[in-house]
C-alpha atoms as a printed R data frame, in Angstrom:
    type eleno elety resid chain resno       x       y      z
1   ATOM     1    CA   MET     A     1 266.875 -34.889 80.601
2   ATOM     2    CA   ASN     A     2 270.584 -33.866 81.228
3   ATOM     3    CA   ILE     A     3 272.847 -35.800 78.874
4   ATOM     4    CA   ASN     A     4 275.660 -35.772 81.429
5   ATOM     5    CA   TYR     A     5 273.424 -37.862 83.789
6   ATOM     6    CA   MET     A     6 273.508 -40.590 81.182
7   ATOM     7    CA   ARG     A     7 277.206 -40.503 80.834
8   ATOM     8    CA   THR     A     8 277.435 -40.730 84.633
9   ATOM     9    CA   PHE     A     9 275.224 -43.823 84.529
10  ATOM    10    CA   LEU     A    10 277.590 -45.493 82.083
11  ATOM    11    CA   VAL     A    11 280.713 -44.539 84.161
12  ATOM    12    CA   ALA     A    12 279.048 -45.912 87.296
13  ATOM    13    CA   LEU     A    13 278.551 -49.296 85.459
14  ATOM    14    CA   GLU     A    14 282.059 -49.313 84.255
15  ATOM    15    CA   THR     A    15 283.762 -48.515 87.539
16  ATOM    16    CA   GLY     A    16 281.306 -50.515 89.650
17  ATOM    17    CA   SER     A    17 280.820 -48.066 92.403
18  ATOM    18    CA   PHE     A    18 279.614 -44.508 93.046
19  ATOM    19    CA   SER     A    19 282.890 -43.457 94.846
20  ATOM    20    CA   ALA     A    20 284.912 -44.489 91.944
21  ATOM    21    CA   THR     A    21 282.616 -42.720 89.578
22  ATOM    22    CA   ALA     A    22 282.965 -39.549 91.678
23  ATOM    23    CA   ARG     A    23 286.708 -39.717 91.493
24  ATOM    24    CA   HIS     A    24 286.711 -40.300 87.702
25  ATOM    25    CA   LEU     A    25 284.347 -37.442 86.878
26  ATOM    26    CA   GLY     A    26 285.581 -35.005 89.564
27  ATOM    27    CA   LEU     A    27 282.287 -34.987 91.352
28  ATOM    28    CA   THR     A    28 281.248 -35.643 94.913
29  ATOM    29    CA   GLN     A    29 279.617 -39.012 95.733
30  ATOM    30    CA   PRO     A    30 276.310 -37.295 96.669
31  ATOM    31    CA   ALA     A    31 276.280 -35.650 93.249
32  ATOM    32    CA   VAL     A    32 276.737 -38.960 91.559
33  ATOM    33    CA   SER     A    33 273.883 -40.436 93.620
34  ATOM    34    CA   MET     A    34 271.601 -37.498 92.805
35  ATOM    35    CA   GLN     A    35 272.258 -37.887 89.024
36  ATOM    36    CA   ILE     A    36 271.354 -41.641 89.112
37  ATOM    37    CA   GLN     A    37 268.314 -40.876 91.222
38  ATOM    38    CA   ALA     A    38 267.304 -38.253 88.651
39  ATOM    39    CA   LEU     A    39 267.523 -40.824 85.820
40  ATOM    40    CA   GLU     A    40 265.562 -43.291 87.872
41  ATOM    41    CA   ASP     A    41 262.955 -40.595 88.553
42  ATOM    42    CA   TYR     A    42 262.741 -39.709 84.934
43  ATOM    43    CA   PHE     A    43 262.270 -43.283 83.776
44  ATOM    44    CA   GLY     A    44 260.114 -44.147 86.758
45  ATOM    45    CA   ALA     A    45 262.053 -47.337 87.640
46  ATOM    46    CA   LYS     A    46 264.944 -48.514 89.573
47  ATOM    47    CA   LEU     A    47 267.860 -48.903 87.326
48  ATOM    48    CA   ILE     A    48 270.734 -49.985 89.649
49  ATOM    49    CA   GLU     A    49 270.790 -52.085 92.784
50  ATOM    50    CA   ARG     A    50 273.646 -52.578 95.250
51  ATOM    51    CA   GLN     A    51 274.705 -56.250 95.653
52  ATOM    52    CA   GLY     A    52 277.311 -56.127 98.399
53  ATOM    53    CA   ARG     A    53 279.925 -53.788 97.242
54  ATOM    54    CA   LYS     A    54 278.981 -54.111 93.514
55  ATOM    55    CA   LEU     A    55 276.468 -52.338 91.429
56  ATOM    56    CA   GLU     A    56 274.046 -54.579 89.472
57  ATOM    57    CA   LEU     A    57 271.489 -53.666 86.801
58  ATOM    58    CA   THR     A    58 267.781 -54.294 87.224
59  ATOM    59    CA   ARG     A    59 265.724 -55.518 84.330
60  ATOM    60    CA   ALA     A    60 264.831 -51.960 83.604
61  ATOM    61    CA   GLY     A    61 268.391 -50.886 83.966
62  ATOM    62    CA   VAL     A    62 269.355 -53.397 81.167
63  ATOM    63    CA   LEU     A    63 266.916 -51.814 78.739
64  ATOM    64    CA   ALA     A    64 267.956 -48.436 79.870
65  ATOM    65    CA   LEU     A    65 271.630 -49.103 79.208
66  ATOM    66    CA   GLN     A    66 271.005 -50.146 75.588
67  ATOM    67    CA   ASN     A    67 268.917 -47.158 74.811
68  ATOM    68    CA   ILE     A    68 271.118 -44.662 76.644
69  ATOM    69    CA   LYS     A    69 274.152 -45.851 74.618
70  ATOM    70    CA   ALA     A    70 272.201 -45.545 71.527
71  ATOM    71    CA   SER     A    71 271.063 -42.060 72.504
72  ATOM    72    CA   LEU     A    72 274.482 -40.806 73.243
73  ATOM    73    CA   ASP     A    73 275.699 -42.184 69.860
74  ATOM    74    CA   LEU     A    74 272.942 -40.263 68.098
75  ATOM    75    CA   VAL     A    75 273.873 -37.027 70.067
76  ATOM    76    CA   ASP     A    76 277.510 -37.582 68.964
77  ATOM    77    CA   LEU     A    77 276.285 -38.075 65.333
78  ATOM    78    CA   THR     A    78 274.246 -34.891 65.415
79  ATOM    79    CA   ARG     A    79 277.130 -32.927 66.821
80  ATOM    80    CA   ARG     A    80 279.448 -34.208 64.120
81  ATOM    81    CA   ASN     A    81 276.879 -33.719 61.265
82  ATOM    82    CA   ILE     A    82 276.586 -30.058 62.351
83  ATOM    83    CA   ASP     A    83 280.433 -29.769 62.264
84  ATOM    84    CA   GLU     A    84 280.269 -30.894 58.679
85  ATOM    85    CA   LEU     A    85 278.005 -27.991 57.640
86  ATOM    86    CA   ALA     A    86 281.051 -25.682 57.925
87  ATOM    87    CA   THR     A    87 283.181 -25.207 54.865
88  ATOM    88    CA   GLU     A    88 286.376 -25.440 56.973
89  ATOM    89    CA   VAL     A    89 287.580 -28.332 59.158
90  ATOM    90    CA   VAL     A    90 286.341 -27.265 62.550
91  ATOM    91    CA   GLY     A    91 285.328 -28.568 65.949
92  ATOM    92    CA   PRO     A    92 287.034 -30.280 68.992
93  ATOM    93    CA   VAL     A    93 289.119 -33.407 68.773
94  ATOM    94    CA   LEU     A    94 289.639 -35.216 72.029
95  ATOM    95    CA   VAL     A    95 293.045 -36.955 71.933
96  ATOM    96    CA   GLY     A    96 294.083 -39.348 74.617
97  ATOM    97    CA   ALA     A    97 297.692 -40.293 75.037
98  ATOM    98    CA   SER     A    98 299.883 -42.409 77.501
99  ATOM    99    CA   THR     A    99 302.568 -40.528 79.157
100 ATOM   100    CA   VAL     A   100 305.472 -40.940 76.743
101 ATOM   101    CA   PRO     A   101 303.666 -39.904 73.452
102 ATOM   102    CA   GLY     A   102 301.460 -37.445 75.460
103 ATOM   103    CA   GLU     A   103 304.450 -35.566 77.060
104 ATOM   104    CA   HIS     A   104 307.163 -35.890 74.425
105 ATOM   105    CA   LEU     A   105 305.371 -36.263 71.058
106 ATOM   106    CA   CYS     A   106 301.799 -34.915 71.068
107 ATOM   107    CA   PRO     A   107 302.764 -31.242 71.902
108 ATOM   108    CA   HIS     A   108 304.907 -31.079 68.739
109 ATOM   109    CA   LEU     A   109 302.469 -32.892 66.550
110 ATOM   110    CA   MET     A   110 299.538 -30.908 67.873
111 ATOM   111    CA   GLY     A   111 301.358 -27.632 67.141
112 ATOM   112    CA   ILE     A   112 301.848 -28.680 63.514
113 ATOM   113    CA   PHE     A   113 298.281 -29.783 63.277
114 ATOM   114    CA   ILE     A   114 296.730 -26.600 64.614
115 ATOM   115    CA   LYS     A   115 298.738 -24.472 62.207
116 ATOM   116    CA   ARG     A   116 297.270 -26.410 59.331
117 ATOM   117    CA   TYR     A   117 293.714 -26.392 60.858
118 ATOM   118    CA   PRO     A   118 293.423 -23.316 63.075
119 ATOM   119    CA   MET     A   119 289.673 -23.911 63.523
120 ATOM   120    CA   VAL     A   120 290.219 -27.313 65.084
121 ATOM   121    CA   LYS     A   121 290.560 -27.268 68.887
122 ATOM   122    CA   PRO     A   122 292.349 -30.420 69.976
123 ATOM   123    CA   ARG     A   123 292.198 -31.311 73.771
124 ATOM   124    CA   LEU     A   124 295.039 -33.620 74.926
125 ATOM   125    CA   ILE     A   125 294.380 -35.917 77.894
126 ATOM   126    CA   ILE     A   126 297.351 -37.754 79.275
127 ATOM   127    CA   GLU     A   127 296.951 -40.803 81.538
128 ATOM   128    CA   ASN     A   128 298.491 -44.306 81.603
129 ATOM   129    CA   THR     A   129 297.670 -46.704 78.740
130 ATOM   130    CA   SER     A   130 294.973 -48.574 80.506
131 ATOM   131    CA   LEU     A   131 293.117 -45.452 81.669
132 ATOM   132    CA   VAL     A   132 293.302 -43.878 78.118
133 ATOM   133    CA   LEU     A   133 291.983 -47.076 76.454
134 ATOM   134    CA   ALA     A   134 289.137 -47.205 78.992
135 ATOM   135    CA   ARG     A   135 288.157 -43.598 78.115
136 ATOM   136    CA   LEU     A   136 288.243 -44.426 74.404
137 ATOM   137    CA   HIS     A   137 286.160 -47.526 74.966
138 ATOM   138    CA   ARG     A   138 283.514 -45.380 76.675
139 ATOM   139    CA   HIS     A   139 283.701 -42.912 73.787
140 ATOM   140    CA   GLU     A   140 285.096 -40.171 75.933
141 ATOM   141    CA   LEU     A   141 287.981 -39.743 73.450
142 ATOM   142    CA   ASP     A   142 288.029 -39.525 69.623
143 ATOM   143    CA   VAL     A   143 291.487 -41.082 69.122
144 ATOM   144    CA   ALA     A   144 294.387 -42.271 71.272
145 ATOM   145    CA   ILE     A   145 298.163 -42.879 71.012
146 ATOM   146    CA   VAL     A   146 299.414 -45.519 73.399
147 ATOM   147    CA   GLY     A   147 302.426 -47.667 73.997
148 ATOM   148    CA   ALA     A   148 300.692 -51.025 74.212
149 ATOM   149    CA   PRO     A   149 297.943 -52.378 71.931
150 ATOM   150    CA   PRO     A   150 294.512 -52.709 73.493
151 ATOM   151    CA   LYS     A   151 292.886 -56.102 74.465
152 ATOM   152    CA   GLU     A   152 289.388 -54.864 73.762
153 ATOM   153    CA   LEU     A   153 288.069 -56.339 70.490
154 ATOM   154    CA   GLU     A   154 285.961 -53.197 69.974
155 ATOM   155    CA   LEU     A   155 289.127 -50.962 69.590
156 ATOM   156    CA   HIS     A   156 291.111 -50.756 66.439
157 ATOM   157    CA   ALA     A   157 294.869 -50.241 66.853
158 ATOM   158    CA   GLU     A   158 297.479 -49.628 64.166
159 ATOM   159    CA   PRO     A   159 301.295 -49.064 64.809
160 ATOM   160    CA   ILE     A   160 302.309 -45.690 63.625
161 ATOM   161    CA   PHE     A   161 305.567 -44.784 65.463
162 ATOM   162    CA   HIS     A   162 308.635 -46.696 66.904
163 ATOM   163    CA   ASP     A   163 309.887 -46.296 70.432
164 ATOM   164    CA   GLU     A   164 312.698 -47.840 72.536
165 ATOM   165    CA   LEU     A   165 313.208 -48.153 76.239
166 ATOM   166    CA   ILE     A   166 316.862 -47.313 77.269
167 ATOM   167    CA   LEU     A   167 318.616 -47.590 80.595
168 ATOM   168    CA   LEU     A   168 318.999 -44.143 82.063
169 ATOM   169    CA   ILE     A   169 321.983 -43.693 84.552
170 ATOM   170    CA   HIS     A   170 323.064 -40.890 86.704
171 ATOM   171    CA   PRO     A   171 326.434 -39.552 85.380
172 ATOM   172    CA   ALA     A   172 328.211 -40.170 88.713
173 ATOM   173    CA   HIS     A   173 326.992 -43.861 88.854
174 ATOM   174    CA   ARG     A   174 329.647 -46.507 88.494
175 ATOM   175    CA   LEU     A   175 327.954 -47.886 85.371
176 ATOM   176    CA   ALA     A   176 327.863 -44.484 83.506
177 ATOM   177    CA   THR     A   177 331.452 -45.092 82.210
178 ATOM   178    CA   LYS     A   178 330.899 -48.558 80.982
179 ATOM   179    CA   ALA     A   179 330.311 -48.924 77.309
180 ATOM   180    CA   GLN     A   180 328.412 -52.155 77.652
181 ATOM   181    CA   VAL     A   181 325.962 -52.860 80.530
182 ATOM   182    CA   SER     A   182 324.668 -56.287 81.165
183 ATOM   183    CA   LEU     A   183 321.830 -57.596 83.284
184 ATOM   184    CA   ASP     A   184 324.302 -58.925 85.803
185 ATOM   185    CA   ASP     A   185 325.773 -55.414 86.088
186 ATOM   186    CA   VAL     A   186 322.480 -53.994 87.266
187 ATOM   187    CA   HIS     A   187 321.559 -56.883 89.578
188 ATOM   188    CA   GLY     A   188 320.870 -55.536 93.050
189 ATOM   189    CA   GLU     A   189 321.018 -51.896 91.881
190 ATOM   190    CA   PRO     A   190 318.072 -49.649 93.059
191 ATOM   191    CA   PHE     A   191 315.501 -49.098 90.166
192 ATOM   192    CA   ILE     A   192 312.794 -46.589 89.583
193 ATOM   193    CA   GLY     A   193 309.785 -48.607 88.148
194 ATOM   194    CA   ARG     A   194 306.522 -47.608 86.396
195 ATOM   195    CA   THR     A   195 303.176 -48.169 88.073
196 ATOM   196    CA   ALA     A   196 300.756 -50.888 86.801
197 ATOM   197    CA   GLY     A   197 298.937 -50.047 83.615
198 ATOM   198    CA   SER     A   198 301.893 -48.255 82.166
199 ATOM   199    CA   GLY     A   199 302.824 -49.284 78.601
200 ATOM   200    CA   SER     A   200 306.573 -48.940 79.246
201 ATOM   201    CA   ARG     A   201 306.268 -51.386 82.263
202 ATOM   202    CA   LEU     A   202 304.345 -53.876 79.978
203 ATOM   203    CA   VAL     A   203 307.150 -53.753 77.403
204 ATOM   204    CA   LEU     A   204 309.855 -54.262 80.042
205 ATOM   205    CA   GLU     A   205 308.173 -57.263 81.551
206 ATOM   206    CA   ARG     A   206 307.397 -58.745 78.171
207 ATOM   207    CA   GLU     A   207 311.053 -58.529 76.957
208 ATOM   208    CA   LEU     A   208 312.384 -59.932 80.172
209 ATOM   209    CA   ALA     A   209 309.887 -62.781 80.152
210 ATOM   210    CA   ARG     A   210 310.908 -63.486 76.567
211 ATOM   211    CA   HIS     A   211 314.419 -64.272 77.918
212 ATOM   212    CA   GLY     A   212 313.153 -66.326 80.776
213 ATOM   213    CA   LEU     A   213 313.608 -63.490 83.310
214 ATOM   214    CA   SER     A   214 311.246 -61.899 85.738
215 ATOM   215    CA   ALA     A   215 310.918 -58.221 86.333
216 ATOM   216    CA   GLY     A   216 310.969 -59.193 90.029
217 ATOM   217    CA   ARG     A   217 314.744 -59.646 89.574
218 ATOM   218    CA   LEU     A   218 315.054 -55.842 89.528
219 ATOM   219    CA   THR     A   219 315.274 -54.117 92.893
220 ATOM   220    CA   VAL     A   220 312.488 -51.413 92.540
221 ATOM   221    CA   VAL     A   221 312.780 -48.820 95.328
222 ATOM   222    CA   LEU     A   222 310.324 -46.259 93.762
223 ATOM   223    CA   GLU     A   223 307.338 -46.576 91.473
224 ATOM   224    CA   VAL     A   224 306.196 -43.484 89.486
225 ATOM   225    CA   SER     A   225 303.244 -42.829 87.174
226 ATOM   226    CA   THR     A   226 305.114 -40.845 84.471
227 ATOM   227    CA   SER     A   227 308.245 -41.117 82.419
228 ATOM   228    CA   LEU     A   228 309.198 -37.608 83.317
229 ATOM   229    CA   ALA     A   229 309.081 -38.536 87.032
230 ATOM   230    CA   ALA     A   230 311.379 -41.529 86.361
231 ATOM   231    CA   VAL     A   231 313.862 -39.325 84.536
232 ATOM   232    CA   ASN     A   232 313.939 -36.700 87.440
233 ATOM   233    CA   ALA     A   233 314.349 -39.597 89.968
234 ATOM   234    CA   VAL     A   234 317.456 -40.827 88.048
235 ATOM   235    CA   GLU     A   235 318.845 -37.187 88.041
236 ATOM   236    CA   ALA     A   236 318.235 -37.073 91.832
237 ATOM   237    CA   GLY     A   237 320.289 -40.181 92.203
238 ATOM   238    CA   VAL     A   238 317.515 -42.447 93.455
239 ATOM   239    CA   GLY     A   239 318.419 -45.215 91.150
240 ATOM   240    CA   LEU     A   240 318.441 -46.520 87.501
241 ATOM   241    CA   ALA     A   241 315.375 -46.522 85.293
242 ATOM   242    CA   PHE     A   242 314.223 -47.977 81.919
243 ATOM   243    CA   VAL     A   243 312.633 -45.001 80.140
244 ATOM   244    CA   SER     A   244 311.620 -44.185 76.604
245 ATOM   245    CA   SER     A   245 314.332 -42.664 74.494
246 ATOM   246    CA   LEU     A   246 311.894 -39.840 73.734
247 ATOM   247    CA   ALA     A   247 311.679 -39.050 77.414
248 ATOM   248    CA   ALA     A   248 315.356 -39.213 78.064
249 ATOM   249    CA   GLY     A   249 316.596 -36.892 75.399
250 ATOM   250    CA   ALA     A   250 316.613 -33.654 77.414
251 ATOM   251    CA   SER     A   251 318.361 -35.259 80.314
252 ATOM   252    CA   ILE     A   252 321.056 -36.801 78.149
253 ATOM   253    CA   ARG     A   253 321.493 -33.429 76.328
254 ATOM   254    CA   ALA     A   254 322.032 -31.603 79.517
255 ATOM   255    CA   GLY     A   255 324.473 -34.091 80.821
256 ATOM   256    CA   ARG     A   256 322.198 -35.100 83.759
257 ATOM   257    CA   GLY     A   257 321.699 -38.649 82.557
258 ATOM   258    CA   VAL     A   258 323.684 -41.285 80.593
259 ATOM   259    CA   ALA     A   259 321.851 -43.672 78.161
260 ATOM   260    CA   ARG     A   260 322.878 -47.257 77.739
261 ATOM   261    CA   ARG     A   261 321.229 -50.340 76.062
262 ATOM   262    CA   LEU     A   262 321.218 -53.463 78.178
263 ATOM   263    CA   GLU     A   263 323.474 -56.095 76.532
264 ATOM   264    CA   GLY     A   264 321.517 -58.773 74.778
265 ATOM   265    CA   LEU     A   265 318.041 -57.203 75.387
266 ATOM   266    CA   THR     A   266 315.999 -54.912 73.110
267 ATOM   267    CA   PHE     A   267 313.161 -53.021 74.672
268 ATOM   268    CA   SER     A   268 311.483 -51.910 71.455
269 ATOM   269    CA   ARG     A   269 307.761 -51.217 70.920
270 ATOM   270    CA   ALA     A   270 305.292 -49.631 68.576
271 ATOM   271    CA   LEU     A   271 303.249 -46.652 69.608
272 ATOM   272    CA   HIS     A   272 299.697 -47.227 68.337
273 ATOM   273    CA   LEU     A   273 297.032 -45.080 67.051
274 ATOM   274    CA   VAL     A   274 293.785 -46.447 68.539
275 ATOM   275    CA   THR     A   275 290.146 -45.682 67.531
276 ATOM   276    CA   ALA     A   276 286.812 -46.864 68.559
277 ATOM   277    CA   PRO     A   277 283.929 -47.701 66.129
278 ATOM   278    CA   ARG     A   278 281.385 -45.043 65.922
279 ATOM   279    CA   LEU     A   279 278.391 -44.220 63.869
280 ATOM   280    CA   TYR     A   280 280.160 -41.174 62.447
281 ATOM   281    CA   ASN     A   281 283.416 -39.225 62.778
282 ATOM   282    CA   GLY     A   282 283.639 -35.633 61.779
283 ATOM   283    CA   ARG     A   283 286.185 -34.201 59.491
284 ATOM   284    CA   ALA     A   284 288.218 -32.788 62.241
285 ATOM   285    CA   VAL     A   285 288.739 -36.327 63.809
286 ATOM   286    CA   ALA     A   286 289.375 -37.820 60.313
287 ATOM   287    CA   GLU     A   287 292.073 -35.271 59.514
288 ATOM   288    CA   MET     A   288 293.639 -35.745 62.873
289 ATOM   289    CA   ALA     A   289 293.864 -39.489 62.344
290 ATOM   290    CA   LYS     A   290 295.151 -38.896 58.805
291 ATOM   291    CA   PHE     A   291 297.824 -36.557 59.956
292 ATOM   292    CA   LEU     A   292 299.008 -38.973 62.857
293 ATOM   293    CA   ARG     A   293 299.430 -41.717 60.115
294 ATOM   294    CA   SER     A   294 301.406 -39.453 57.824
295 ATOM   295    CA   THR     A   295 305.062 -39.536 56.859
296 ATOM   296    CA   GLU     A   296 305.297 -35.913 58.121
297 ATOM   297    CA   ALA     A   297 304.339 -37.025 61.718
298 ATOM   298    CA   ARG     A   298 306.621 -40.001 61.476
299 ATOM   299    CA   ALA     A   299 309.574 -37.709 60.494
300 ATOM   300    CA   VAL     A   300 308.982 -35.552 63.567
301 ATOM   301    CA   VAL     A   301 309.156 -38.596 65.895
302 ATOM   302    CA   GLU     A   302 312.219 -40.047 64.083
303 ATOM   303    CA   GLY     A   303 313.919 -36.599 64.377
304 ATOM   304    CA   ARG     A   304 313.503 -36.538 68.105
305 ATOM   305    CA   GLN     A   305 314.674 -40.146 68.420
306 ATOM   306    CA   ARG     A   306 317.980 -39.268 66.570
307 ATOM   307    CA   GLU     A   307 318.719 -36.708 69.209
308 ATOM   308    CA   TRP     A   308 319.589 -39.132 71.899
309 ATOM   309    CA   GLN     A   309 321.339 -41.557 69.533
310 ATOM   310    CA   LYS     A   310 323.804 -38.841 68.813
311 ATOM   311    CA   LEU     A   311 324.390 -38.060 72.355
312 ATOM   312    CA   SER     A   312 324.534 -41.657 73.777
């Protein structure tokens, strides 16, 4: 039995369709169907039935789901037990990150970590917050760093870093010379927004709502999926954008963007270390989590944040 077929089965139930499963796993839809069929042939029973456009478990499928999850947990436990046989901290660590920490913090933090543990091979996967948490929930990741805490009770989140969204303005824009920028000043101005599922977007909407305001008050002319794309759009003169101070540093330093806080509003947030309960986590994963919680890692983040504060 191919273990990957079991993982495909779980993803199919998570996504609700073979086409979405194929997109998620980078497979063709016929390949997904073949893997599910192979599982059903192996167990000698129909596991999934189509009910309209949705997938529903049969009675056999419900039983299979419980045992497949348990089997994959045991495979994971075995792999990590074998890792522990080594005298050094070794093995892979799958790190998921939303776009801000993934693009602007993790490369620096991973660089420090692998110098300390050269036998550990981290793999960094960057997606928006909701997708990263979904992967972690399915045990496709070992740890995650995201900009919004998870809603799933099965995931454990702890704040480890601080971040702030600032208003990034093109240097030639009329607001670039203003020391104080208010919400009235930006009313009607074109904005670059983040796509649904972004932690930055959730923070923006939450703070506006706290003041009785709606994000719909902003005139969004373009939505982008990453903070870097938002910064580049500001530099191209598309409009204004609320972006992480961590993402805006290079633009401000090069004189391609101007940072301002919006008067009376504070778009601050915690970046969270998120883990999922497992039967066992190997030393490599434990050391990664320990490092991300450390004062050394926090000092790296705070140092990068001070860069934009000096320039703004």
